[in-house]
Coordinates of C-alpha atoms and ligand atoms in Angstrom, one line a residue:
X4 CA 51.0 -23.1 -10.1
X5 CA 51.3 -26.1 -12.9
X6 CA 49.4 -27.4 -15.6
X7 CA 46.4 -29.7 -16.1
X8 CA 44.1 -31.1 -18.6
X9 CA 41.1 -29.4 -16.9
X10 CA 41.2 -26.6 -14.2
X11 CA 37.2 -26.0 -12.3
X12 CA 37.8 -22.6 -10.4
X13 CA 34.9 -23.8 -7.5
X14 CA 34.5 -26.7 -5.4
X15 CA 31.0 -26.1 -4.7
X16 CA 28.0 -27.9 -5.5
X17 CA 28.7 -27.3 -9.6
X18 CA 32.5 -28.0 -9.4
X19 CA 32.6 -31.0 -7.3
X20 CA 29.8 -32.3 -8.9
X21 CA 31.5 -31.4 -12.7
X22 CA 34.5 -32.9 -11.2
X23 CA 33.1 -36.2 -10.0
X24 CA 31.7 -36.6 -13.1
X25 CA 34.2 -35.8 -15.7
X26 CA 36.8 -38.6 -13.5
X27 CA 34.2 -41.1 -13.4
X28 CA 34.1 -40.8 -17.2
X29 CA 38.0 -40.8 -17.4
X30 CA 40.2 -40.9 -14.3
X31 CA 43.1 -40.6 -16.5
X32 CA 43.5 -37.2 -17.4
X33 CA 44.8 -34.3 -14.6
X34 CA 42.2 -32.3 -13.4
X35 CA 42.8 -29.7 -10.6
X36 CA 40.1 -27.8 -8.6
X37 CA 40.8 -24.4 -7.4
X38 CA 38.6 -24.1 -3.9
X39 CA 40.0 -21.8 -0.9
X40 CA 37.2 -22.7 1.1
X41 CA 38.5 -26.1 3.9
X42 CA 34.5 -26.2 4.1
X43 CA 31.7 -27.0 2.0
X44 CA 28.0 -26.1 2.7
X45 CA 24.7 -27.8 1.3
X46 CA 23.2 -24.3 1.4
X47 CA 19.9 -25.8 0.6
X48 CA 19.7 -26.9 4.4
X49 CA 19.8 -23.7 5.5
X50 CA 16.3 -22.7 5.0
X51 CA 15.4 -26.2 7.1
X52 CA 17.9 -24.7 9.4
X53 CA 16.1 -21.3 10.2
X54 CA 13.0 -23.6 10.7
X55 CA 14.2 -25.6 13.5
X56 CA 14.1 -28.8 11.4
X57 CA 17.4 -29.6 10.4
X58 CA 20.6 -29.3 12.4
X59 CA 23.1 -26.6 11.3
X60 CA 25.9 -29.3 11.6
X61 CA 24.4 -31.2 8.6
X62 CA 24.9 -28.8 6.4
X63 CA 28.7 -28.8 6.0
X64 CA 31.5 -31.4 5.4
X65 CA 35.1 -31.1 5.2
X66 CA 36.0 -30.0 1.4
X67 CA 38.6 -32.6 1.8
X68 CA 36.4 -35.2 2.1
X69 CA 34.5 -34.5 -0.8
X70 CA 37.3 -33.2 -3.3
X71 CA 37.3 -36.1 -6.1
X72 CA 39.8 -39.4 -6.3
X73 CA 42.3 -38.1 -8.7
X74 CA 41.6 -34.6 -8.6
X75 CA 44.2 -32.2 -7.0
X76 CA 43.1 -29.7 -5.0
X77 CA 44.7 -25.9 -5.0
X78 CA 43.7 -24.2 -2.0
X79 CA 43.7 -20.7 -3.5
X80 CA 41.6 -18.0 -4.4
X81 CA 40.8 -17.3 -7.7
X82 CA 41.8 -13.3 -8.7
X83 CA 41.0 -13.2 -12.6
X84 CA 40.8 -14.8 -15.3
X85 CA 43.8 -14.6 -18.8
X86 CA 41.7 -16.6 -21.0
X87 CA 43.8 -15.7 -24.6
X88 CA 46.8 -17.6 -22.2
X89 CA 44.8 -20.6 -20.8
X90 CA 45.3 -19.5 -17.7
X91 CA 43.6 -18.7 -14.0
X92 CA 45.5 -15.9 -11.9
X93 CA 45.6 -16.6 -8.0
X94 CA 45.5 -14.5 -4.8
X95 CA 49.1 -15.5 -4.0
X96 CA 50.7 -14.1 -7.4
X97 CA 50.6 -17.6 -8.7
X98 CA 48.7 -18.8 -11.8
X99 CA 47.4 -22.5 -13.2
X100 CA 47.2 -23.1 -17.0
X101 CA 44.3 -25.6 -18.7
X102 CA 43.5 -26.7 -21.6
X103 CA 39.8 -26.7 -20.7
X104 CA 38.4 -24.0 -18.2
X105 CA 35.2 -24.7 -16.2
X106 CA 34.3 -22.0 -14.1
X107 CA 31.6 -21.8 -10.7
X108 CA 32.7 -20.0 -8.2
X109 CA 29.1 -19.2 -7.4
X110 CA 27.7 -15.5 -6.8
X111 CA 28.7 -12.8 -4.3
X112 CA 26.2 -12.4 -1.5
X113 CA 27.1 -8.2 -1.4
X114 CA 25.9 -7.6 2.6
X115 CA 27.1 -4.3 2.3
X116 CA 25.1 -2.9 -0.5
X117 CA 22.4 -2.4 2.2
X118 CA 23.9 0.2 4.8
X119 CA 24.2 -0.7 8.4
X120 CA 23.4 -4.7 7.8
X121 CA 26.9 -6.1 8.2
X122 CA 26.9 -4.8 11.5
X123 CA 23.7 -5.3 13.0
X124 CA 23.6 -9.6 11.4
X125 CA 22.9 -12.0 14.1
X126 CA 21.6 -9.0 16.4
X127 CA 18.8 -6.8 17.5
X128 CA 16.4 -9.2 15.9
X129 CA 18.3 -9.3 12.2
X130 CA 19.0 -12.4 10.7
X131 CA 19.7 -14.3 7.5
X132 CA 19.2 -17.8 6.0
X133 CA 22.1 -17.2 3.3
X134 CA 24.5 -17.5 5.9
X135 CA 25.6 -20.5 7.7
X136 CA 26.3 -18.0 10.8
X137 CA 22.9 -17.2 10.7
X138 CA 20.9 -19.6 9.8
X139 CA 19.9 -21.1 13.0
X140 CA 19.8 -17.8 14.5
X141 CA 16.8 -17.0 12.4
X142 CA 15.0 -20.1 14.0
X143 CA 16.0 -18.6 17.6
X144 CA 14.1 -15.9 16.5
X145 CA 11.4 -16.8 15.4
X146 CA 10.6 -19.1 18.6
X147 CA 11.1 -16.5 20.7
X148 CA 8.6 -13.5 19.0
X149 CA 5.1 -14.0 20.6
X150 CA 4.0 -10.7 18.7
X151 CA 4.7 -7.6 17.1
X152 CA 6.1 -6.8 13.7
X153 CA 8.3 -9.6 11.5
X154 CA 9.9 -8.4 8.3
X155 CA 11.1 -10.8 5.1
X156 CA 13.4 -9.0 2.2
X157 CA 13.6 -10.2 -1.2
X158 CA 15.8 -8.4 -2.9
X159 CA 16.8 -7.9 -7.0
X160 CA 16.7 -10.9 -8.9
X161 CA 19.2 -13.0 -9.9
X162 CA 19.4 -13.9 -6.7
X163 CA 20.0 -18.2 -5.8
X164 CA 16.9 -19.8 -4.9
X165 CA 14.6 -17.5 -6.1
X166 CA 12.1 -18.8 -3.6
X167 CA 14.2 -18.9 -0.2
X168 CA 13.1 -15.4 0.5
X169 CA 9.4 -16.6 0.7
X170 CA 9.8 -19.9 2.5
X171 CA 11.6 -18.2 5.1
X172 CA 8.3 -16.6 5.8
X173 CA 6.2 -19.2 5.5
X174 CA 7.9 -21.9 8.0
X175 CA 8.2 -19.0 10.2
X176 CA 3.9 -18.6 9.9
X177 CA 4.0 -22.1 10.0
X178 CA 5.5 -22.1 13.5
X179 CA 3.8 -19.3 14.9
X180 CA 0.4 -20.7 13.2
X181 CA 1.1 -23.8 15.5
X182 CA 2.2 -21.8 18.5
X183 CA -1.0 -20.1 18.3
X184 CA 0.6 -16.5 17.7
X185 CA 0.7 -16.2 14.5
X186 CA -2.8 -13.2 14.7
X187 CA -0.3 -11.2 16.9
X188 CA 2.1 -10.7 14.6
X189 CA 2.4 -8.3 11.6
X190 CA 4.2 -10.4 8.6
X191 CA 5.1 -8.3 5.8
X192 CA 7.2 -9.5 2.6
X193 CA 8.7 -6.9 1.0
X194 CA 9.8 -8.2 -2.3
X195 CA 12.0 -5.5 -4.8
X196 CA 10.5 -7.2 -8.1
X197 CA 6.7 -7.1 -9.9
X198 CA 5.5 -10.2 -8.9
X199 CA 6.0 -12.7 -5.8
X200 CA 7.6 -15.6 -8.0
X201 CA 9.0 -15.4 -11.8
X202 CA 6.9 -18.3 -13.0
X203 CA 2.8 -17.5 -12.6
X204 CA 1.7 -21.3 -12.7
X205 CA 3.0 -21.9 -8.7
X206 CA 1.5 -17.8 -7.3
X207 CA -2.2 -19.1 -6.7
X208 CA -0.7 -22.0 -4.3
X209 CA 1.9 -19.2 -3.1
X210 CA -1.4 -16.9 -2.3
X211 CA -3.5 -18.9 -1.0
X212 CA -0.7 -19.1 2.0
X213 CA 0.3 -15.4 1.6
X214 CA -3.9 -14.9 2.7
X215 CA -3.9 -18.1 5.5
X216 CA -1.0 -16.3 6.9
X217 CA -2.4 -13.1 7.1
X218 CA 1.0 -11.4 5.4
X219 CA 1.0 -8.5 4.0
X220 CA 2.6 -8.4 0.4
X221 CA 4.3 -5.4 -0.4
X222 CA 5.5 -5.5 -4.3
X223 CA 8.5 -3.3 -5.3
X224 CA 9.4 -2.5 -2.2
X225 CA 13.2 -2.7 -2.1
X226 CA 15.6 -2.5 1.4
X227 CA 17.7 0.0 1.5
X228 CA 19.2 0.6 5.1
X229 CA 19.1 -0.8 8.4
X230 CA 19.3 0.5 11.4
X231 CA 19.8 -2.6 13.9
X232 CA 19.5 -0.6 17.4
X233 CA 16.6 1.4 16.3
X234 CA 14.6 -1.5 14.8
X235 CA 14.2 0.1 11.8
X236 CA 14.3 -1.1 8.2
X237 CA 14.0 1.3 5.7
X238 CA 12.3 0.4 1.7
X239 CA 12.5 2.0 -1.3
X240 CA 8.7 1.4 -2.9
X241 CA 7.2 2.5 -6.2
X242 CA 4.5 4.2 -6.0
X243 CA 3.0 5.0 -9.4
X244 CA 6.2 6.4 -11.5
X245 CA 7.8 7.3 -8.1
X246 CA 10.3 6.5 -5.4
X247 CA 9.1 7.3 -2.3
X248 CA 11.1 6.2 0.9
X249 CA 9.5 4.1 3.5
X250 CA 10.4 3.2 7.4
X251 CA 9.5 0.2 9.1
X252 CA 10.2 -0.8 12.3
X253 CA 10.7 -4.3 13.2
X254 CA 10.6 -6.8 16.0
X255 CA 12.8 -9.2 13.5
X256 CA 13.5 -9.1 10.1
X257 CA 15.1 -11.8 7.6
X258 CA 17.3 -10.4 5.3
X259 CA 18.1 -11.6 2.1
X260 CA 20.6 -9.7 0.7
X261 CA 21.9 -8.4 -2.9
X262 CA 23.8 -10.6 -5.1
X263 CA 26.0 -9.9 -7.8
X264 CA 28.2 -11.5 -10.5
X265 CA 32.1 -12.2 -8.3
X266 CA 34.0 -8.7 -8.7
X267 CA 36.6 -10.9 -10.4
X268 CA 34.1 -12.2 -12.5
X269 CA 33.0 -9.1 -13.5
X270 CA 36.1 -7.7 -14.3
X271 CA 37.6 -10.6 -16.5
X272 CA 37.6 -11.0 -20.0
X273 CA 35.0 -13.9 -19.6
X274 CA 31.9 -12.1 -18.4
X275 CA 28.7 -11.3 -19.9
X276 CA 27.2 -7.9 -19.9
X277 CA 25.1 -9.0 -16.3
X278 CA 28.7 -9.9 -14.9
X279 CA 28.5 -13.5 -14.9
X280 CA 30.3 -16.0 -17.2
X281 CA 29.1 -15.6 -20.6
X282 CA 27.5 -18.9 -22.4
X283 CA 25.7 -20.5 -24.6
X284 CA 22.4 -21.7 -22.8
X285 CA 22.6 -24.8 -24.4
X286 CA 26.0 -26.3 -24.2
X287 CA 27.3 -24.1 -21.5
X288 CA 30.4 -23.4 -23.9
X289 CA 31.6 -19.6 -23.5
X290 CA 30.8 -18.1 -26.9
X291 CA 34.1 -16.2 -27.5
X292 CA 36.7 -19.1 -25.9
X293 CA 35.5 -22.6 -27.2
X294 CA 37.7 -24.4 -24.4
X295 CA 36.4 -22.9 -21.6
X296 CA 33.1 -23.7 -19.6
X297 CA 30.6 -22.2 -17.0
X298 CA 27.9 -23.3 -14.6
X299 CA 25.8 -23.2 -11.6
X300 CA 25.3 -19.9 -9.6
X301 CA 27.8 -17.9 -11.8
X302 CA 27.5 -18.6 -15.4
X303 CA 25.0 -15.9 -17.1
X304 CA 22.4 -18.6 -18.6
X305 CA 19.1 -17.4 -17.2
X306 CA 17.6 -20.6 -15.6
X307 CA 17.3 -20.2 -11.3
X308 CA 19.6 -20.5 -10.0
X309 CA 19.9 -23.8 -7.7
X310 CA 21.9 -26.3 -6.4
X311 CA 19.1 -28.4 -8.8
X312 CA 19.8 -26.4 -12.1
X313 CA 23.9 -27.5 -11.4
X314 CA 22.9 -30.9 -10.7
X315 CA 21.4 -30.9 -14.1
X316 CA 24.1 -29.1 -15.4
X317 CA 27.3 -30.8 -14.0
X318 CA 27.0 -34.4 -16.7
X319 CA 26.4 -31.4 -19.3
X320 CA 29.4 -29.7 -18.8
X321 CA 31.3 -32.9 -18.2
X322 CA 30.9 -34.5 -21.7
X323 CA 31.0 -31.4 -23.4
X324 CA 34.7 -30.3 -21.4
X325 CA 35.7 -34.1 -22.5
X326 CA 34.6 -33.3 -26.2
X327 CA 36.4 -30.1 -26.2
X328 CA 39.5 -31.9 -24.7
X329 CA 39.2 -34.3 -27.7
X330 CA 38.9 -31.2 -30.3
X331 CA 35.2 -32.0 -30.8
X332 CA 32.1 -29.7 -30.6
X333 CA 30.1 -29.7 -27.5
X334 CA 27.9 -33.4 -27.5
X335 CA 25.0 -32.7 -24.5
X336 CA 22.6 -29.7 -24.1
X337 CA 20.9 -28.3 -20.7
X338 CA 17.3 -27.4 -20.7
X339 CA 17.3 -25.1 -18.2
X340 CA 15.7 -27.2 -15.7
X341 CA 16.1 -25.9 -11.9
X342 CA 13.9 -26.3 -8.9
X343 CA 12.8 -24.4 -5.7
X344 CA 11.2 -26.5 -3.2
X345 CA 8.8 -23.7 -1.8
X346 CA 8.4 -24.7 1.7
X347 CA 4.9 -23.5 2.4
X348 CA 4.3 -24.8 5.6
X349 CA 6.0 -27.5 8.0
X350 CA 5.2 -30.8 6.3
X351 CA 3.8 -29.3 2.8
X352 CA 6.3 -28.1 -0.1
X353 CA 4.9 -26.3 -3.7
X354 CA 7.3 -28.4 -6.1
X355 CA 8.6 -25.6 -8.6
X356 CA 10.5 -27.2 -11.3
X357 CA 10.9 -25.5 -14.7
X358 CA 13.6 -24.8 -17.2
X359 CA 14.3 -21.7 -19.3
X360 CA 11.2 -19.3 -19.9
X361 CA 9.3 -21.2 -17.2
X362 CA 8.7 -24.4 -19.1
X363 CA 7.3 -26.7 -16.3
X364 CA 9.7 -29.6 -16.6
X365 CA 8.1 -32.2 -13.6
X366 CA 10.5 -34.4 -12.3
X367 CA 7.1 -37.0 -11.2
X368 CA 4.0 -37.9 -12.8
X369 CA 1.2 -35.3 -11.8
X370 CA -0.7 -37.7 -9.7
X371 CA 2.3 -38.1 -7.5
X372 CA 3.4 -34.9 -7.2
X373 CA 1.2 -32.0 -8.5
X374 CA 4.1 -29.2 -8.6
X375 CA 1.3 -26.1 -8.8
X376 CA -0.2 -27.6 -5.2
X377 CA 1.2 -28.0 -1.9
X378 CA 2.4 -31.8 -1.6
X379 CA 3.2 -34.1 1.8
X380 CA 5.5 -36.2 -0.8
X381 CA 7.8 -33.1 -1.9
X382 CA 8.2 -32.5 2.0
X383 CA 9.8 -35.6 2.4
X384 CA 11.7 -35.6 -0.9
X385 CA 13.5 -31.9 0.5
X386 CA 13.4 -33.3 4.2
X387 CA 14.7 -37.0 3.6
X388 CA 15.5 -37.6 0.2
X389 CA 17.5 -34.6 -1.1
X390 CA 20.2 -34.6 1.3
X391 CA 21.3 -38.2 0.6
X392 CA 21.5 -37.5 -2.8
X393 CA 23.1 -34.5 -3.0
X394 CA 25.8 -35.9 -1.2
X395 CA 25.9 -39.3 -2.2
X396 CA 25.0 -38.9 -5.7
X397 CA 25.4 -35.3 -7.4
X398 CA 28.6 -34.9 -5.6
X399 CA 30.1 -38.3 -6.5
X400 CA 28.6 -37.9 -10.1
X401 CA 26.5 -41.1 -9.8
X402 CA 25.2 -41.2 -13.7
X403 CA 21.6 -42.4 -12.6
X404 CA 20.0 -39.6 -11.3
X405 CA 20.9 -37.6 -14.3
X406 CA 22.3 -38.1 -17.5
X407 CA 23.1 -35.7 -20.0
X408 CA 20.9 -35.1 -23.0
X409 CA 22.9 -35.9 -26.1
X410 CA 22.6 -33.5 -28.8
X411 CA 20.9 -35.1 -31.9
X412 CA 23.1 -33.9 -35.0
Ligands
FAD509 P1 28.3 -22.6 -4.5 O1 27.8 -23.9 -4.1 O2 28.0 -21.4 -3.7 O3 29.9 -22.8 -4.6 C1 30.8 -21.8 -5.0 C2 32.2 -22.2 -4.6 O4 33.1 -21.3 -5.2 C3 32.4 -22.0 -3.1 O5 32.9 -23.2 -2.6 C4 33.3 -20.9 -2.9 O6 34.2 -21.0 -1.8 C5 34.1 -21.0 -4.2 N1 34.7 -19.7 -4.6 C6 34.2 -18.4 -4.4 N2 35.1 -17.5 -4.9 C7 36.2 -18.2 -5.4 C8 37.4 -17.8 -5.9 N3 37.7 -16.5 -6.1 N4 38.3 -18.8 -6.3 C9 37.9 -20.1 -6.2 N5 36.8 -20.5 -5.6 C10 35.9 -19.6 -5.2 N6 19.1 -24.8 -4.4 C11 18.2 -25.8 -4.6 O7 18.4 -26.5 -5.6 N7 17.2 -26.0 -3.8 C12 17.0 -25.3 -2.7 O8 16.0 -25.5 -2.0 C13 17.9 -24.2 -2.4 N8 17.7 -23.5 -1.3 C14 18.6 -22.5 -1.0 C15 18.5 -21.8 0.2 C16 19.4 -20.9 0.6 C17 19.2 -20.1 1.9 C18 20.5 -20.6 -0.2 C19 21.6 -19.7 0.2 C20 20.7 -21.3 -1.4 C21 19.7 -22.3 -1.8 N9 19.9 -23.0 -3.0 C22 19.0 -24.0 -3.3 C23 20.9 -22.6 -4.0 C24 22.1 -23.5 -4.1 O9 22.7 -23.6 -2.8 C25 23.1 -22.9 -5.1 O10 22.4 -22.6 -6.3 C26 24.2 -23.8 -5.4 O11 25.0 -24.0 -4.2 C27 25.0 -23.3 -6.6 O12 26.2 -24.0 -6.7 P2 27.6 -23.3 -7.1 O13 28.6 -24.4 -7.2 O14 27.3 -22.5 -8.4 O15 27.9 -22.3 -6.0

């Protein structure tokens, strides 16, 4: 309960990183961010995780520790949103009133839309790199199979990180290319949409590894059930204009699992018709309730969605919350820039950077990094570089990496 200038429901990597921002540009006002979570995860890592290359450890930090100077923390749940009385409801009964709303709780990873997979996770060769449990079970995993029949699910988009599905395959070939098993085993990727990425510049790179690898691409092919003892997975594929159901057993299989809009999200007054909090792709601004805001994973702006796309984001928001506070239109604009780091083998990335309808939007110079080819430079700016500056610069809402584009009225 109580009352504050600005209330961000989502201490993630959008509301810390909105938070940081908006107190570095004035540490006056009362800002409270509603987070139950004590822990907060660079979910990026986790793909590194499943490949044996970073530690699982790495990936988290105390919320505490990174919950702004001069921001209060509520340690609640979120349960809905009453936006015509400026306020959030909570879990506990209680509710928190704002002038300005920004909202990211992120999206709901829905395990149990696929039946059997809640309880077979972590077993019987089924694993997960959406899932800090998991994560590092997939890299057990994959060290141990010496041959037989590996399985990767993509599921409907939006999903976050469009391209985690793929790169847990590929560091997994990458590691049984090495190991020298790779011709023993039978990759499939079993993808539920048309194509294997969104954006058609970055599939011949993506290809030319699908062939190396020897994986067999299986387009509209959606999972639909599990059975963990059995080893079998069973799709949903088009064929033609119909459905026909399809078994496949496994030796392992990587799951990546449906996501959806929050159900409180959903159900609030705030959402779009997909779900997720309705705004303007420009300026972030909900179109129906001028003071309140969206971003990251949750908002219904249809750029990928990435921890890169709310790093982009987060000054955006910031200004424009600050403007609203001060009765003024939104000042600063997003582009829809966001970025998948497509790990295609261990030591090479495909750099995917674009904004909204696939504009490429290159952070470096093409002779540097040539985002359409694999790149030994985008490898260490995901292995070594990224980290660092997620935490020590998009989280504390250091100005210099990115600063909001100014509208020009
Ligand atoms: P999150 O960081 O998920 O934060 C949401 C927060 O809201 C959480 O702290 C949660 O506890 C909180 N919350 C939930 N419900 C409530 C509630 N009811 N009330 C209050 N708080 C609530 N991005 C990249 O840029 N590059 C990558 O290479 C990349 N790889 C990825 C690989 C994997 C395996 C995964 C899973 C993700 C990857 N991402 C990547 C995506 C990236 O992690 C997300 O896009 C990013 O974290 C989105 O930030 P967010 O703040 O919107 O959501």
């Amino acid at each position: 309960s109580g009352s504050y200038d600005i209330v961000i429901v989502g201490g993630g990597s959008a509301g810390i990183a909105t938070a940081a921002s908006i107190l570095k540009r004035n540490s006056r006002l009362s800002l409270a961010i509603i987070e139950p979570s004590e822990v907060h995860y660079y979910q990026p890592g986790w793909t590194m995780v499943g490949a044996d290359i970073f530690n699982l450890e790495s990936t988290r930090r105390a919320e505490a520790q990174l919950i702004p100077q001069g921001a209060t923390w509520i340690k609640a749940s979120a349960s809905g949103f009453a936006p015509d009385e400026n306020k959030v409801l909570l879990c506990d009964g209680g509710s928190v009133s704002y002038r300005v709303l920004i909202a990211c709780p992120g999206i709901k990873l829905d395990w149990d839309a696929i039946p059997g997979l809640r309880d077979t996770l972590g077993r019987n060769g089924v694993t997960s790199n959406y899932s800090y449990e998991f994560a590092a079970y997939t890299c057990r995993l994959v060290k141990e199979l010496k041959g037989g029949r590996a399985l990767f699910t993509q599921p409907v988009m939006p999903i976050k990180c469009a391209g985690a599905p793929q790169k847990a395959m590929y560091l997994s070939c990458s590691i049984w290319e090495r190991a020298g098993v790779l011709k023993g085993i039978d990759v499939q990727f079993h993808t539920a949409g048309a194509a294997l990425f969104g954006v058609p510049v970055y599939v011949p790179a993506l290809m030319e590894y699908v062939e190396r690898y020897g994986a067999h691409l299986n387009l509209e092919s959606r999972l639909v059930s599990i059975d963990g003892p059995a080893k079998v997975a069973t799709f949903e594929q088009k064929r033609g204009d119909e459905l026909t159901q399809v078994e496949e057993r496994f030796d392992m299989i990587h799951v990546v699992p449906p996501q959806t809009a929050p159900d409180f999200v959903r159900s609030s007054p705030l959402a779009a018709p997909s779900g997720f909090v309705e705004v303007d792709e420009a300026t972030l601004r909900h179109p129906r309730y001028p003071n309140v805001f969206a971003l990251g994973d949750a908002c219904s702006a249809s750029n990928a969605k990435t921890a890169a796309a709310a790093r982009k984001q987060a000054p955006v928001v910031a200004v424009n919350a600050l403007a609203a506070l001060a009765g003024r239109e939104p000042v600063a604009d997003y582009d829809g820039y966001g970025s998948c780091p497509l790990t295609v083998e261990k030591g090479k990335i495909v750099l995917a950077e674009f904004g909204y309808g696939g504009k490429p939007l290159p952070s470096f110079p093409t002779w540097l990094i040539d985002g359409t080819r694999p790149s030994r430079l985008s490898w260490l700016l995901k292995d070594t570089i990224l980290p660092p500056v997620y935490w020590h610069g998009m989280l504390k809402g250091r100005e210099w990496m990115v600063k909001p584009h100014l509208i020009d009225r």
